[in-house]
Amino acid sequence: AKTVASSSPSNIITNMTNVKSGTYKTFNATIADFDTGTTNVISSGSRLIINIPKGWTDVTILSYNGFSAPTYQTFGDTSSQIVGVLNTDVTGAAGTAKTIQFRAKAPPIFDTQMYVMYILADGDVNNAFPIGPLAEILLQVTP
């Protein structure tokens, strides 16, 4: 999202183009309930999982409104993952979207390359109905 904790459709980002190699980018991974009622809620304890593509380094978690302290781990291929567990329900009421904001450094490349950042949800609505994947964000890195 363009803005922390926003569920406004105008703030949803599905791609980021012309990211300069070696520069830092700030990301807002947001989970929101688009049902405007408050009867159905994304249950506390549900997880937001951010899979950061290989080559993106120096990841720093900046904020995590509505989540317990997220975990962060890197893998052998240089990809990494942030996992946040909601510590409160997310309702459809305005302003209740929850965001993990983080920063990462774009990989050093010599030719334009595309990367996909997967943002997933694992949990349920009303402790009964499962929630699933949220987004695939296309990242274009240029020299």
XYZ file of N, CA and C in Angstrom:
429
model
N 0.839 -1.178 0.000
C 0.000 0.000 0.000
C 0.886 1.244 0.000
N 0.364 2.306 -0.522
C 1.105 3.571 -0.524
C 1.187 4.161 0.880
N 0.166 3.881 1.694
C 0.047 4.477 3.020
C -0.125 3.384 4.063
N 0.514 3.541 5.211
C 0.381 2.576 6.299
C -1.079 2.473 6.730
N -1.562 1.241 6.915
C -2.889 0.923 7.433
C -4.038 1.423 6.560
N -3.788 1.653 5.281
C -4.852 2.100 4.393
C -5.453 0.915 3.636
N -6.779 0.874 3.562
C -7.464 -0.133 2.746
C -8.126 0.509 1.532
N -7.790 1.757 1.279
C -8.347 2.461 0.124
C -7.808 1.847 -1.165
N -8.693 1.505 -2.106
C -8.219 0.938 -3.381
C -7.193 1.815 -4.097
N -7.257 3.120 -3.909
C -6.298 4.004 -4.573
C -4.885 3.871 -3.985
N -4.765 3.249 -2.819
C -3.455 3.077 -2.189
C -2.847 1.697 -2.431
N -3.544 0.828 -3.142
C -3.035 -0.524 -3.395
C -2.018 -0.472 -4.526
N -0.845 -1.060 -4.276
C 0.218 -1.113 -5.281
C 0.425 -2.573 -5.681
N 0.425 -2.827 -6.978
C 0.649 -4.196 -7.453
C 1.959 -4.327 -8.207
N 2.636 -3.214 -8.454
C 3.941 -3.282 -9.105
C 4.745 -2.031 -8.768
N 6.053 -2.176 -8.906
C 6.956 -1.058 -8.696
C 7.988 -1.151 -9.819
N 8.009 -0.161 -10.684
C 8.906 -0.202 -11.831
C 10.054 0.787 -11.668
N 11.103 0.540 -12.437
C 12.264 1.420 -12.494
C 12.906 1.652 -11.131
N 12.993 0.578 -10.326
C 13.709 0.647 -9.059
C 15.200 0.587 -9.396
N 15.951 1.560 -8.988
C 17.378 1.607 -9.303
C 18.152 0.598 -8.455
N 19.006 -0.145 -9.123
C 19.864 -1.126 -8.466
C 20.614 -0.475 -7.303
N 20.633 -1.166 -6.163
C 21.378 -0.677 -5.004
C 20.682 0.372 -4.171
N 19.457 0.769 -4.548
C 18.733 1.765 -3.754
C 17.824 1.085 -2.744
N 17.443 1.810 -1.722
C 16.529 1.303 -0.703
C 15.097 1.670 -1.065
N 14.200 0.731 -0.844
C 12.771 0.973 -1.050
C 12.035 0.616 0.235
N 11.022 1.399 0.559
C 10.178 1.118 1.709
C 8.877 0.507 1.210
N 8.450 -0.570 1.874
C 7.250 -1.297 1.500
C 6.272 -1.311 2.672
N 4.976 -1.266 2.354
C 3.915 -1.380 3.346
C 3.080 -2.610 2.995
N 3.339 -3.720 3.676
C 2.554 -4.941 3.466
C 1.347 -4.867 4.396
N 0.161 -4.792 3.801
C -1.053 -4.496 4.565
C -2.078 -5.599 4.421
N -2.718 -5.924 5.534
C -3.847 -6.849 5.516
C -5.091 -6.047 5.928
N -6.165 -6.213 5.156
C -7.381 -5.448 5.403
C -8.593 -6.330 5.167
N -9.663 -6.020 5.848
C -10.951 -6.679 5.668
C -11.812 -5.711 4.857
N -12.129 -6.093 3.611
C -12.888 -5.197 2.739
C -14.396 -5.322 2.921
N -14.839 -6.204 3.804
C -16.249 -6.283 4.179
C -16.514 -5.092 5.102
N -17.410 -4.207 4.714
C -17.601 -2.978 5.486
C -18.295 -3.187 6.827
N -18.882 -4.353 7.043
C -19.489 -4.654 8.334
C -18.437 -5.070 9.338
N -18.851 -5.217 10.576
C -17.909 -5.630 11.616
C -18.236 -7.009 12.182
N -19.200 -7.695 11.572
C -19.558 -9.039 12.034
C -18.469 -10.047 11.701
N -17.974 -9.993 10.470
C -16.895 -10.887 10.051
C -15.566 -10.170 10.207
N -14.620 -10.817 10.881
C -13.317 -10.209 11.142
C -12.205 -11.193 10.792
N -11.061 -10.656 10.377
C -9.870 -11.488 10.247
C -9.369 -11.691 11.669
N -9.288 -12.931 12.074
C -9.040 -13.252 13.480
C -7.621 -12.950 13.938
N -7.528 -12.466 15.162
C -6.252 -12.331 15.840
C -5.554 -13.688 15.789
N -4.249 -13.687 15.627
C -3.500 -14.941 15.499
C -3.228 -15.318 14.051
N -3.943 -14.691 13.111
C -3.667 -14.928 11.695
C -2.294 -14.326 11.361
N -1.646 -14.880 10.326
C -0.288 -14.452 9.986
C -0.244 -13.732 8.643
N 0.600 -12.712 8.557
C 0.944 -12.052 7.307
C 2.374 -12.471 6.993
N 2.570 -13.063 5.815
C 3.868 -13.622 5.428
C 4.363 -12.869 4.198
N 5.541 -12.292 4.299
C 6.116 -11.515 3.207
C 7.365 -12.241 2.729
N 7.324 -12.732 1.491
C 8.472 -13.414 0.900
C 9.238 -12.427 0.036
N 10.414 -12.055 0.497
C 11.242 -11.060 -0.183
C 12.152 -11.802 -1.166
N 12.149 -11.386 -2.426
C 12.904 -12.123 -3.445
C 14.410 -12.165 -3.173
N 15.061 -13.170 -3.765
C 16.516 -13.286 -3.616
C 17.190 -12.049 -4.187
N 18.297 -11.699 -3.569
C 19.055 -10.539 -4.008
C 18.704 -9.255 -3.281
N 17.487 -9.159 -2.743
C 17.086 -7.977 -1.972
C 17.673 -8.152 -0.573
N 18.478 -7.197 -0.140
C 19.230 -7.353 1.103
C 18.974 -6.210 2.072
N 19.665 -6.288 3.196
C 19.636 -5.242 4.226
C 18.199 -4.893 4.611
N 17.414 -5.938 4.870
C 16.002 -5.760 5.218
C 15.887 -5.274 6.663
N 15.112 -4.223 6.848
C 14.874 -3.669 8.174
C 13.373 -3.501 8.371
N 12.841 -4.060 9.437
C 11.427 -3.871 9.776
C 11.311 -2.523 10.471
N 10.469 -1.644 9.914
C 10.345 -0.278 10.419
C 9.194 -0.117 11.410
N 8.071 -0.791 11.149
C 6.930 -0.721 12.065
C 6.025 -1.927 11.810
N 5.170 -2.224 12.785
C 4.289 -3.389 12.658
C 3.007 -3.208 13.460
N 2.290 -2.138 13.170
C 1.016 -1.816 13.802
C 0.049 -2.992 13.749
N -0.424 -3.462 14.900
C -1.414 -4.542 14.951
C -0.834 -5.942 14.965
N 0.499 -6.041 14.968
C 1.170 -7.338 14.962
C 2.068 -7.477 16.188
N 2.257 -8.712 16.638
C 3.334 -8.990 17.585
C 4.632 -8.796 16.813
N 5.752 -8.645 17.519
C 7.034 -8.411 16.842
C 7.259 -9.470 15.763
N 7.369 -9.047 14.495
C 7.541 -10.010 13.404
C 8.881 -10.744 13.479
N 8.894 -11.962 12.924
C 10.148 -12.694 12.793
C 10.712 -12.433 11.408
N 12.023 -12.555 11.292
C 12.699 -12.346 10.020
C 13.764 -13.420 9.869
N 13.813 -14.021 8.686
C 14.874 -14.987 8.433
C 15.312 -14.914 6.985
N 16.582 -15.249 6.761
C 17.124 -15.301 5.407
C 17.393 -16.750 5.049
N 17.441 -17.018 3.741
C 17.650 -18.363 3.241
C 18.928 -18.406 2.410
N 19.405 -19.618 2.105
C 20.649 -19.820 1.390
C 20.707 -19.159 0.025
N 19.549 -18.977 -0.619
C 19.538 -18.345 -1.947
C 19.449 -16.826 -1.856
N 19.592 -16.255 -0.686
C 19.519 -14.826 -0.350
C 18.099 -14.268 -0.318
N 17.088 -15.115 -0.547
C 15.715 -14.643 -0.325
C 15.495 -14.566 1.182
N 14.440 -13.896 1.595
C 14.154 -13.779 3.020
C 12.652 -13.718 3.247
N 12.278 -13.767 4.514
C 10.856 -13.809 4.850
C 10.609 -13.082 6.167
N 9.532 -12.296 6.155
C 9.033 -11.652 7.369
C 7.687 -12.284 7.672
N 7.472 -12.665 8.931
C 6.186 -13.225 9.350
C 5.689 -12.440 10.554
N 4.488 -11.876 10.413
C 3.858 -11.152 11.503
C 2.571 -11.837 11.910
N 2.320 -11.928 13.212
C 1.105 -12.527 13.749
C 0.226 -11.403 14.295
N -1.016 -11.339 13.781
C -1.935 -10.301 14.256
C -2.190 -10.458 15.747
N -2.112 -9.359 16.494
C -2.427 -9.414 17.918
C -3.792 -8.791 18.221
N -4.541 -8.521 17.159
C -5.892 -7.987 17.288
C -6.698 -8.399 16.062
N -8.009 -8.469 16.177
C -8.849 -8.756 15.010
C -8.782 -7.583 14.035
N -8.956 -7.873 12.755
C -9.051 -6.828 11.734
C -10.485 -6.828 11.240
N -11.168 -5.710 11.428
C -12.573 -5.607 11.028
C -12.686 -4.797 9.748
N -13.881 -4.720 9.218
C -14.122 -3.926 8.018
C -14.324 -2.453 8.312
N -14.241 -2.071 9.579
C -14.404 -0.658 9.929
C -13.243 0.150 9.375
N -13.506 1.378 9.026
C -12.473 2.257 8.470
C -11.291 2.369 9.428
N -10.083 2.324 8.873
C -8.884 2.530 9.675
C -8.385 1.319 10.429
N -8.932 0.125 10.157
C -8.489 -1.040 10.922
C -7.521 -1.934 10.161
N -7.130 -1.564 8.957
C -6.121 -2.338 8.231
C -4.832 -2.334 9.049
N -4.054 -3.410 8.940
C -2.811 -3.539 9.702
C -1.639 -3.692 8.734
N -0.515 -3.062 9.064
C 0.619 -2.987 8.142
C 1.929 -3.360 8.825
N 2.742 -4.120 8.087
C 4.141 -4.291 8.440
C 4.922 -3.448 7.430
N 5.609 -2.443 7.918
C 6.406 -1.592 7.041
C 7.871 -2.019 7.170
N 8.530 -2.197 6.017
C 9.927 -2.592 6.024
C 10.655 -1.936 4.865
N 11.967 -1.969 4.968
C 12.826 -1.401 3.939
C 13.762 -2.498 3.461
N 14.068 -2.484 2.160
C 15.011 -3.447 1.597
C 15.826 -2.776 0.500
N 17.029 -3.293 0.289
C 17.935 -2.759 -0.727
C 17.829 -3.599 -1.996
N 17.578 -2.938 -3.120
C 17.458 -3.623 -4.405
C 18.789 -4.266 -4.781
N 18.727 -5.408 -5.477
C 19.957 -6.131 -5.811
C 20.851 -5.381 -6.802
N 22.159 -5.662 -6.728
C 23.085 -5.089 -7.707
C 22.975 -5.879 -9.014
N 22.543 -5.235 -10.068
C 22.352 -5.917 -11.360
C 22.953 -5.081 -12.481
N 23.195 -5.730 -13.627
C 23.757 -5.043 -14.787
C 22.755 -4.904 -15.922
N 21.689 -5.703 -15.896
C 20.614 -5.633 -16.880
C 19.296 -5.566 -16.118
N 18.297 -4.956 -16.711
C 16.986 -4.864 -16.077
C 16.474 -6.265 -15.740
N 15.978 -6.423 -14.526
C 15.460 -7.718 -14.082
C 14.142 -7.526 -13.346
N 13.324 -8.585 -13.402
C 12.025 -8.590 -12.732
C 12.082 -9.541 -11.540
N 11.420 -9.151 -10.468
C 11.334 -9.955 -9.252
C 9.871 -9.978 -8.825
N 9.465 -11.029 -8.129
C 8.112 -11.101 -7.590
C 8.198 -11.235 -6.076
N 7.503 -10.339 -5.382
C 7.386 -10.417 -3.928
C 5.995 -10.965 -3.621
N 5.963 -12.111 -2.959
C 4.686 -12.720 -2.591
C 4.324 -12.291 -1.175
N 3.081 -11.847 -1.021
C 2.558 -11.502 0.298
C 1.371 -12.420 0.541
N 1.464 -13.198 1.608
C 0.498 -14.252 1.874
C -0.173 -14.045 3.230
N -1.365 -14.601 3.362
C -2.060 -14.601 4.644
C -2.334 -16.044 5.027
N -2.213 -16.342 6.303
C -2.480 -17.677 6.826
C -3.258 -17.501 8.117
N -4.510 -17.856 8.089
C -5.345 -17.681 9.267
C -6.794 -17.871 8.899
N -7.647 -17.130 9.569
C -9.071 -17.335 9.316
C -9.902 -16.099 9.616
N -11.155 -16.190 9.189
C -12.174 -15.194 9.486
C -13.094 -15.806 10.530
N -13.318 -15.085 11.590
C -14.191 -15.529 12.686
C -13.780 -16.880 13.256
N -12.477 -17.162 13.235
C -11.962 -18.444 13.721
C -12.643 -19.629 13.051
N -13.135 -19.447 11.813
C -13.863 -20.517 11.147
C -13.537 -20.676 9.664
N -13.422 -19.578 8.938
C -13.241 -19.641 7.490
C -11.803 -19.257 7.136
N -11.091 -20.099 6.371
C -9.687 -19.815 6.083
C -9.494 -18.615 5.165
N -8.388 -17.907 5.384
C -7.951 -16.852 4.469
C -6.704 -17.367 3.764
N -6.353 -16.762 2.655
C -5.228 -17.277 1.896
C -4.408 -16.177 1.269
N -3.692 -16.497 0.176
C -2.766 -15.549 -0.461
C -3.409 -14.196 -0.726
N -2.594 -13.161 -0.614
C -3.088 -11.802 -0.810
C -2.606 -11.172 -2.102
N -1.264 -11.219 -2.355
C -0.760 -10.430 -3.483
C 0.551 -10.972 -4.038
N 0.764 -10.680 -5.304
C 2.051 -10.867 -5.960
C 2.450 -9.485 -6.468
N 3.532 -8.957 -5.948
C 3.981 -7.617 -6.308
C 5.158 -7.740 -7.265
N 5.018 -7.175 -8.444
C 6.078 -7.206 -9.448
C 7.038 -6.047 -9.213
N 8.332 -6.370 -9.134
C 9.367 -5.378 -8.890
C 10.341 -5.384 -10.063
N 10.459 -4.255 -10.756
C 11.393 -4.136 -11.866
C 12.607 -3.344 -11.384
N 13.779 -3.978 -11.457
C 15.014 -3.321 -11.039
C 15.833 -3.007 -12.284
N 16.308 -1.774 -12.337
C 17.101 -1.315 -13.482
C 18.505 -0.909 -13.025
N 19.494 -1.021 -13.926
C 20.868 -0.644 -13.542
C 20.999 0.853 -13.264
